[in-house]
Each structure stands twice: as structure tokens, then as C-alpha cells.
PDB file of C-alpha atoms and ligand atoms in Angstrom:
ATOM      1  CA  MET L 752       0.000   0.000   0.000  1.00  0.00           C
ATOM      2  CA  THR L 753       1.274   3.456  -0.912  1.00  0.00           C
ATOM      3  CA  GLN L 754       1.883   5.622   2.134  1.00  0.00           C
ATOM      4  CA  LEU L 755       2.416   9.373   2.244  1.00  0.00           C
ATOM      5  CA  ILE L 756       4.219  10.449   5.386  1.00  0.00           C
ATOM      6  CA  PRO L 757       4.197  14.196   6.168  1.00  0.00           C
ATOM      7  CA  MET L 758       7.705  15.615   5.941  1.00  0.00           C
ATOM      8  CA  ILE L 759       7.711  19.374   5.300  1.00  0.00           C
ATOM      9  CA  SER L 760       4.638  21.435   6.183  1.00  0.00           C
ATOM     10  CA  GLN L 761       3.096  24.292   4.196  1.00  0.00           C
ATOM     11  CA  GLY L 762       4.235  26.702   6.912  1.00  0.00           C
ATOM     12  CA  GLU L 763       7.841  25.500   6.768  1.00  0.00           C
ATOM     13  CA  ILE L 764       7.826  25.776   2.979  1.00  0.00           C
ATOM     14  CA  ARG L 765       6.404  29.305   3.123  1.00  0.00           C
ATOM     15  CA  THR L 766       9.086  30.424   5.598  1.00  0.00           C
ATOM     16  CA  GLU L 767      11.998  29.019   3.601  1.00  0.00           C
ATOM     17  CA  VAL L 768      10.724  30.226   0.222  1.00  0.00           C
ATOM     18  CA  LYS L 769      10.303  33.713   1.675  1.00  0.00           C
ATOM     19  CA  LYS L 770      13.877  33.675   3.054  1.00  0.00           C
ATOM     20  CA  THR L 771      15.265  32.510  -0.290  1.00  0.00           C
ATOM     21  CA  GLY L 772      13.291  35.204  -2.124  1.00  0.00           C
ATOM     22  CA  GLN L 773      14.757  37.843   0.199  1.00  0.00           C
ATOM     23  CA  GLN L 774      18.327  36.599  -0.388  1.00  0.00           C
ATOM     24  CA  ILE L 775      17.829  36.605  -4.161  1.00  0.00           C
ATOM     25  CA  SER L 776      16.327  40.114  -4.044  1.00  0.00           C
ATOM     26  CA  LEU L 777      19.434  41.327  -2.210  1.00  0.00           C
ATOM     27  CA  HIS L 778      22.042  39.486  -4.295  1.00  0.00           C
ATOM     28  CA  TYR L 779      20.499  40.420  -7.650  1.00  0.00           C
ATOM     29  CA  ARG L 780      19.529  44.030  -6.904  1.00  0.00           C
ATOM     30  CA  ASP L 781      21.900  45.478  -9.546  1.00  0.00           C
ATOM     31  CA  LYS L 782      21.531  42.611 -12.040  1.00  0.00           C
ATOM     32  CA  ASN L 783      19.237  41.626 -14.914  1.00  0.00           C
ATOM     33  CA  LEU L 784      17.595  38.664 -13.219  1.00  0.00           C
ATOM     34  CA  VAL L 785      15.710  36.039 -15.214  1.00  0.00           C
ATOM     35  CA  LEU L 786      14.185  33.103 -13.350  1.00  0.00           C
ATOM     36  CA  VAL L 787      14.202  30.072 -15.629  1.00  0.00           C
ATOM     37  CA  GLY L 788      11.920  27.351 -14.265  1.00  0.00           C
ATOM     38  CA  ILE L 789      12.542  23.762 -15.278  1.00  0.00           C
ATOM     39  CA  LEU L 790       9.292  22.012 -16.224  1.00  0.00           C
ATOM     40  CA  LYS L 791       7.334  20.436 -14.876  1.00  0.00           C
ATOM     41  CA  GLY L 792       8.393  19.937 -11.261  1.00  0.00           C
ATOM     42  CA  SER L 793       9.331  23.549 -10.517  1.00  0.00           C
ATOM     43  CA  PHE L 794       6.004  25.181 -11.376  1.00  0.00           C
ATOM     44  CA  VAL L 795       4.606  25.416  -7.839  1.00  0.00           C
ATOM     45  CA  PHE L 796       7.902  26.547  -6.305  1.00  0.00           C
ATOM     46  CA  LEU L 797       8.454  29.066  -9.127  1.00  0.00           C
ATOM     47  CA  ALA L 798       4.993  30.566  -8.609  1.00  0.00           C
ATOM     48  CA  ASP L 799       5.659  31.133  -4.902  1.00  0.00           C
ATOM     49  CA  LEU L 800       9.308  32.182  -5.280  1.00  0.00           C
ATOM     50  CA  THR L 801       8.625  34.895  -7.883  1.00  0.00           C
ATOM     51  CA  ARG L 802       6.141  36.506  -5.490  1.00  0.00           C
ATOM     52  CA  GLU L 803       8.771  36.636  -2.714  1.00  0.00           C
ATOM     53  CA  ILE L 804      11.279  38.425  -4.953  1.00  0.00           C
ATOM     54  CA  THR L 805      10.912  42.176  -4.565  1.00  0.00           C
ATOM     55  CA  ILE L 806      13.194  43.340  -7.400  1.00  0.00           C
ATOM     56  CA  ASP L 807      12.197  43.519 -11.078  1.00  0.00           C
ATOM     57  CA  HIS L 808      12.809  40.258 -12.902  1.00  0.00           C
ATOM     58  CA  GLU L 809      11.703  38.272 -15.928  1.00  0.00           C
ATOM     59  CA  ILE L 810      10.456  34.685 -15.994  1.00  0.00           C
ATOM     60  CA  ASP L 811      10.968  31.961 -18.542  1.00  0.00           C
ATOM     61  CA  LEU L 812      10.478  28.204 -18.701  1.00  0.00           C
ATOM     62  CA  ILE L 813      12.557  25.398 -20.094  1.00  0.00           C
ATOM     63  CA  GLY L 814      11.379  21.848 -20.713  1.00  0.00           C
ATOM     64  CA  VAL L 815      13.566  18.764 -20.633  1.00  0.00           C
ATOM     65  CA  SER L 816      13.017  15.073 -20.667  1.00  0.00           C
ATOM     66  CA  SER L 817      15.590  12.659 -19.421  1.00  0.00           C
ATOM     67  CA  TYR L 818      16.297   9.584 -21.539  1.00  0.00           C
ATOM     68  CA  SER L 819      16.788   7.228 -18.620  1.00  0.00           C
ATOM     69  CA  GLY L 820      14.623   5.058 -16.354  1.00  0.00           C
ATOM     70  CA  THR L 821      14.810   5.633 -12.633  1.00  0.00           C
ATOM     71  CA  SER L 822      17.782   7.938 -12.500  1.00  0.00           C
ATOM     72  CA  SER L 823      18.892  10.448 -15.065  1.00  0.00           C
ATOM     73  CA  THR L 824      21.954  10.031 -17.228  1.00  0.00           C
ATOM     74  CA  GLY L 825      22.787  13.573 -18.221  1.00  0.00           C
ATOM     75  CA  THR L 826      21.573  12.898 -21.742  1.00  0.00           C
ATOM     76  CA  ILE L 827      18.659  15.264 -21.901  1.00  0.00           C
ATOM     77  CA  LYS L 828      16.294  16.200 -24.661  1.00  0.00           C
ATOM     78  CA  LEU L 829      15.134  19.785 -24.779  1.00  0.00           C
ATOM     79  CA  THR L 830      11.327  19.775 -25.107  1.00  0.00           C
ATOM     80  CA  LYS L 831      10.889  23.521 -24.662  1.00  0.00           C
ATOM     81  CA  LYS L 832      13.476  26.201 -25.305  1.00  0.00           C
ATOM     82  CA  PRO L 833      13.454  29.507 -23.428  1.00  0.00           C
ATOM     83  CA  ASP L 834      11.373  32.194 -25.167  1.00  0.00           C
ATOM     84  CA  LEU L 835      13.442  35.177 -24.020  1.00  0.00           C
ATOM     85  CA  ASP L 836      16.826  36.224 -25.345  1.00  0.00           C
ATOM     86  CA  LEU L 837      19.045  35.260 -22.396  1.00  0.00           C
ATOM     87  CA  GLU L 838      22.261  36.813 -23.732  1.00  0.00           C
ATOM     88  CA  GLY L 839      23.806  39.128 -21.147  1.00  0.00           C
ATOM     89  CA  LYS L 840      21.161  38.249 -18.540  1.00  0.00           C
ATOM     90  CA  ASP L 841      21.683  36.864 -15.035  1.00  0.00           C
ATOM     91  CA  ILE L 842      20.012  33.483 -15.102  1.00  0.00           C
ATOM     92  CA  LEU L 843      18.733  31.737 -12.028  1.00  0.00           C
ATOM     93  CA  LEU L 844      17.654  28.181 -12.864  1.00  0.00           C
ATOM     94  CA  VAL L 845      14.738  27.132 -10.665  1.00  0.00           C
ATOM     95  CA  GLU L 846      14.442  23.398 -10.018  1.00  0.00           C
ATOM     96  CA  ASP L 847      12.271  21.260  -7.741  1.00  0.00           C
ATOM     97  CA  ILE L 848      14.979  18.845  -6.580  1.00  0.00           C
ATOM     98  CA  VAL L 849      18.631  18.159  -7.406  1.00  0.00           C
ATOM     99  CA  ASP L 850      19.368  14.449  -7.106  1.00  0.00           C
ATOM    100  CA  THR L 851      22.245  13.051  -9.210  1.00  0.00           C
ATOM    101  CA  GLY L 852      22.702  16.552 -10.612  1.00  0.00           C
ATOM    102  CA  ASN L 853      22.948  15.197 -14.153  1.00  0.00           C
ATOM    103  CA  THR L 854      19.850  17.001 -15.433  1.00  0.00           C
ATOM    104  CA  LEU L 855      20.947  20.359 -14.076  1.00  0.00           C
ATOM    105  CA  SER L 856      24.485  19.985 -15.240  1.00  0.00           C
ATOM    106  CA  ALA L 857      23.283  19.391 -18.821  1.00  0.00           C
ATOM    107  CA  ILE L 858      20.813  22.289 -18.605  1.00  0.00           C
ATOM    108  CA  LYS L 859      23.481  24.588 -17.183  1.00  0.00           C
ATOM    109  CA  ALA L 860      25.804  23.766 -20.092  1.00  0.00           C
ATOM    110  CA  TYR L 861      23.006  24.508 -22.565  1.00  0.00           C
ATOM    111  CA  ILE L 862      22.139  27.836 -20.907  1.00  0.00           C
ATOM    112  CA  GLU L 863      25.833  28.801 -20.840  1.00  0.00           C
ATOM    113  CA  SER L 864      25.946  28.295 -24.626  1.00  0.00           C
ATOM    114  CA  LEU L 865      23.419  31.160 -24.926  1.00  0.00           C
ATOM    115  CA  HIS L 866      25.999  33.644 -23.519  1.00  0.00           C
ATOM    116  CA  PRO L 867      24.253  34.876 -20.376  1.00  0.00           C
ATOM    117  CA  ALA L 868      26.139  37.137 -17.937  1.00  0.00           C
ATOM    118  CA  SER L 869      25.814  34.508 -15.182  1.00  0.00           C
ATOM    119  CA  VAL L 870      24.078  31.210 -14.398  1.00  0.00           C
ATOM    120  CA  LYS L 871      23.168  30.066 -10.890  1.00  0.00           C
ATOM    121  CA  ILE L 872      20.923  27.391  -9.438  1.00  0.00           C
ATOM    122  CA  CYS L 873      18.047  27.671  -6.994  1.00  0.00           C
ATOM    123  CA  THR L 874      16.408  24.452  -5.865  1.00  0.00           C
ATOM    124  CA  LEU L 875      13.608  23.712  -3.445  1.00  0.00           C
ATOM    125  CA  ILE L 876      15.305  20.500  -2.267  1.00  0.00           C
ATOM    126  CA  ASN L 877      18.969  19.579  -2.400  1.00  0.00           C
ATOM    127  CA  LYS L 878      19.192  15.781  -2.156  1.00  0.00           C
ATOM    128  CA  HIS L 879      22.753  14.602  -1.545  1.00  0.00           C
ATOM    129  CA  GLU L 880      23.070  10.840  -1.420  1.00  0.00           C
ATOM    130  CA  ARG L 881      23.103  10.068  -5.161  1.00  0.00           C
ATOM    131  CA  ARG L 882      24.974  13.135  -6.465  1.00  0.00           C
ATOM    132  CA  GLN L 883      27.139  12.295  -9.492  1.00  0.00           C
ATOM    133  CA  ALA L 884      27.650  15.539 -11.364  1.00  0.00           C
ATOM    134  CA  ASP L 885      30.083  18.124 -10.073  1.00  0.00           C
ATOM    135  CA  ILE L 886      27.348  20.629  -9.404  1.00  0.00           C
ATOM    136  CA  ASP L 887      25.770  22.232  -6.365  1.00  0.00           C
ATOM    137  CA  ALA L 888      22.888  24.572  -5.708  1.00  0.00           C
ATOM    138  CA  ASP L 889      23.617  28.235  -5.028  1.00  0.00           C
ATOM    139  CA  TYR L 890      20.274  28.527  -3.211  1.00  0.00           C
ATOM    140  CA  ALA L 891      18.455  25.606  -1.586  1.00  0.00           C
ATOM    141  CA  CYS L 892      15.382  25.858   0.643  1.00  0.00           C
ATOM    142  CA  PHE L 893      15.804  22.369   2.130  1.00  0.00           C
ATOM    143  CA  SER L 894      18.463  19.685   2.355  1.00  0.00           C
ATOM    144  CA  LEU L 895      17.647  15.998   2.233  1.00  0.00           C
ATOM    145  CA  GLU L 896      20.065  13.106   2.564  1.00  0.00           C
ATOM    146  CA  LYS L 897      17.960  10.469   0.807  1.00  0.00           C
ATOM    147  CA  GLY L 898      14.445   9.206   0.150  1.00  0.00           C
ATOM    148  CA  PHE L 899      11.761   9.885  -2.430  1.00  0.00           C
ATOM    149  CA  ILE L 900       9.432  12.782  -1.785  1.00  0.00           C
ATOM    150  CA  VAL L 901       6.306  14.120  -3.457  1.00  0.00           C
ATOM    151  CA  GLY L 902       4.005  17.137  -3.311  1.00  0.00           C
ATOM    152  CA  TYR L 903       4.372  20.889  -3.975  1.00  0.00           C
ATOM    153  CA  GLY L 904       5.081  20.157  -7.645  1.00  0.00           C
ATOM    154  CA  LEU L 905       7.112  16.976  -7.114  1.00  0.00           C
ATOM    155  CA  ASP L 906       5.594  13.859  -8.619  1.00  0.00           C
ATOM    156  CA  TYR L 907       5.718  10.103  -8.635  1.00  0.00           C
ATOM    157  CA  ASN L 908       4.589   8.921 -12.097  1.00  0.00           C
ATOM    158  CA  GLU L 909       2.901  12.323 -12.598  1.00  0.00           C
ATOM    159  CA  LEU L 910       0.819  12.070  -9.427  1.00  0.00           C
ATOM    160  CA  TYR L 911       0.872  14.075  -6.173  1.00  0.00           C
ATOM    161  CA  ARG L 912       2.108  17.373  -7.677  1.00  0.00           C
ATOM    162  CA  ASN L 913      -1.027  19.016  -6.253  1.00  0.00           C
ATOM    163  CA  LEU L 914      -0.325  18.223  -2.594  1.00  0.00           C
ATOM    164  CA  PRO L 915       0.272  21.548  -0.804  1.00  0.00           C
ATOM    165  CA  ALA L 916       3.011  20.143   1.453  1.00  0.00           C
ATOM    166  CA  ILE L 917       5.869  17.656   1.015  1.00  0.00           C
ATOM    167  CA  PHE L 918       5.513  13.970   1.843  1.00  0.00           C
ATOM    168  CA  ASP L 919       7.819  10.991   2.031  1.00  0.00           C
ATOM    169  CA  LEU L 920       6.539   8.344  -0.387  1.00  0.00           C
ATOM    170  CA  LYS L 921       6.600   4.760   0.842  1.00  0.00           C
ATOM    171  CA  LEU L 922       5.626   2.195  -1.791  1.00  0.00           C
TER     172      LEU L 922
HETATM  173  P1  IMP W1184      18.826  14.430 -11.370  1.00  0.00           P
HETATM  174  O1  IMP W1184      19.281  14.625 -12.779  1.00  0.00           O
HETATM  175  O2  IMP W1184      19.123  13.042 -10.868  1.00  0.00           O
HETATM  176  O3  IMP W1184      19.351  15.475 -10.431  1.00  0.00           O
HETATM  177  O4  IMP W1184      17.243  14.461 -11.445  1.00  0.00           O
HETATM  178  C1  IMP W1184      16.480  15.460 -10.926  1.00  0.00           C
HETATM  179  C2  IMP W1184      15.042  15.180 -11.305  1.00  0.00           C
HETATM  180  O5  IMP W1184      14.638  13.876 -10.874  1.00  0.00           O
HETATM  181  C3  IMP W1184      14.129  16.154 -10.583  1.00  0.00           C
HETATM  182  O6  IMP W1184      13.897  17.310 -11.341  1.00  0.00           O
HETATM  183  C4  IMP W1184      12.879  15.327 -10.386  1.00  0.00           C
HETATM  184  O7  IMP W1184      12.057  15.440 -11.522  1.00  0.00           O
HETATM  185  C5  IMP W1184      13.372  13.912 -10.262  1.00  0.00           C
HETATM  186  N1  IMP W1184      13.512  13.504  -8.835  1.00  0.00           N
HETATM  187  C6  IMP W1184      14.647  13.189  -8.173  1.00  0.00           C
HETATM  188  N2  IMP W1184      14.403  12.883  -6.893  1.00  0.00           N
HETATM  189  C7  IMP W1184      13.074  13.000  -6.723  1.00  0.00           C
HETATM  190  C8  IMP W1184      12.201  12.845  -5.580  1.00  0.00           C
HETATM  191  O8  IMP W1184      12.590  12.518  -4.446  1.00  0.00           O
HETATM  192  N3  IMP W1184      10.873  13.070  -5.814  1.00  0.00           N
HETATM  193  C9  IMP W1184      10.376  13.449  -7.035  1.00  0.00           C
HETATM  194  N4  IMP W1184      11.159  13.633  -8.114  1.00  0.00           N
HETATM  195  C10 IMP W1184      12.502  13.396  -7.960  1.00  0.00           C
HETATM  196 MG1   MG W1185      11.996  17.821 -12.428  1.00  0.00          MG
END
């Protein structure tokens, strides 16, 4: 039987997202910030984060699908390119969770090829145990050693993205 065990509450998420938004607002106050959300998992986090950022910024979305089964390989297929011209802009990639880091490392390389002024990473969850790529988040709301979590945009086979808080999934 599938079990969903409460792990991070709505209140805890709100507090950390607000803090991260404040840090970003401070660090990027003299920059040309563009938040680039990675579909689909980041959509809930992106929607809350943008509203906690008090400086002017643009928003774009990028879509990728990983070619692998249970864990990503770093071979990604771009399913949606950014719409904006990112040249000379300060890009903050917004991701739901960094696991092996392979997806983000491939996306970062792609974004860098578009000649932005800078590229940094903001993730809701930084999951450490399975990290393979030499990559780390510049901003992370929460740290997790291991496990599989769902809710607040994070899915298991496309389900549970709608849950307002984060749960540990036990199959
Ligand atoms: P990476 O390339 O291994 O870092 O893969 C990151 C992607 O795997 C995330 O964007 C998620 O879509 C997915 N993922 C990794 N861990 C979890 C999890 O615990 N819950 C839900 N999705 C996850
Ligand atoms: Mg994802």
C-alpha cells in the first residue's frame, strides 16, 4: 500500500521560500535577473518564489526530458526552449529537486551556450546521497540526505504534484 508520510509542512515551505526570495532580491539588486523554471516539477515553487522576490525580474520556462529510467543520465532532450533572449542576462535556474545533478548539469551547459552574464541554481530540495555531477545549488530551501518525496510540484509517475506540502513516499 502506498503511504504518504508528512515531511515538510506548508508553513515550513512558506518560511523558507520567503527567506530565499529575500536573499535573491538582495544578491540580484543590480543585475538583470531572469528566473528560468525547469518544467514540470518547478512550477509550484516558481509561482511562490517569484512573489517573494521584490526586485524587477523576468520569468521563462525550459522543458527537458531525461532519456533514462529511474535515474537520469545527463543525456537530456530539450522539449521547450526559453522564449526570451538570455544573452547578457543573469540566469537563475529554478528546479524542484537536485538528485544526481545530471539534469541540471546538462541544462546549465546549454544555458551557458546562450551567452548569459551569469548562471546560478536555486532548488527547493537539495538531495545529496546520489549526487554524481560536479554541481551544487547556489540557493536551496531544504536539504535531504535520501528518500523519495512528493508534493508541492514533485511527482511520482505524474501524481501528487497538487499536494500543498511535502511527503515521504513509501511504496
Ligand atoms: P537528477 O538529474 O538526478 O538530479 O534528477 C532530478 C530530477 O529527478 C528532478 O527534477 C525530479 O524530476 C526527479 N527527482 C529526483 N528525486 C526525486 C524525488 O525525491 N521526488 C520526485 N522527483 C525526484
Ligand atoms: Mg523535475
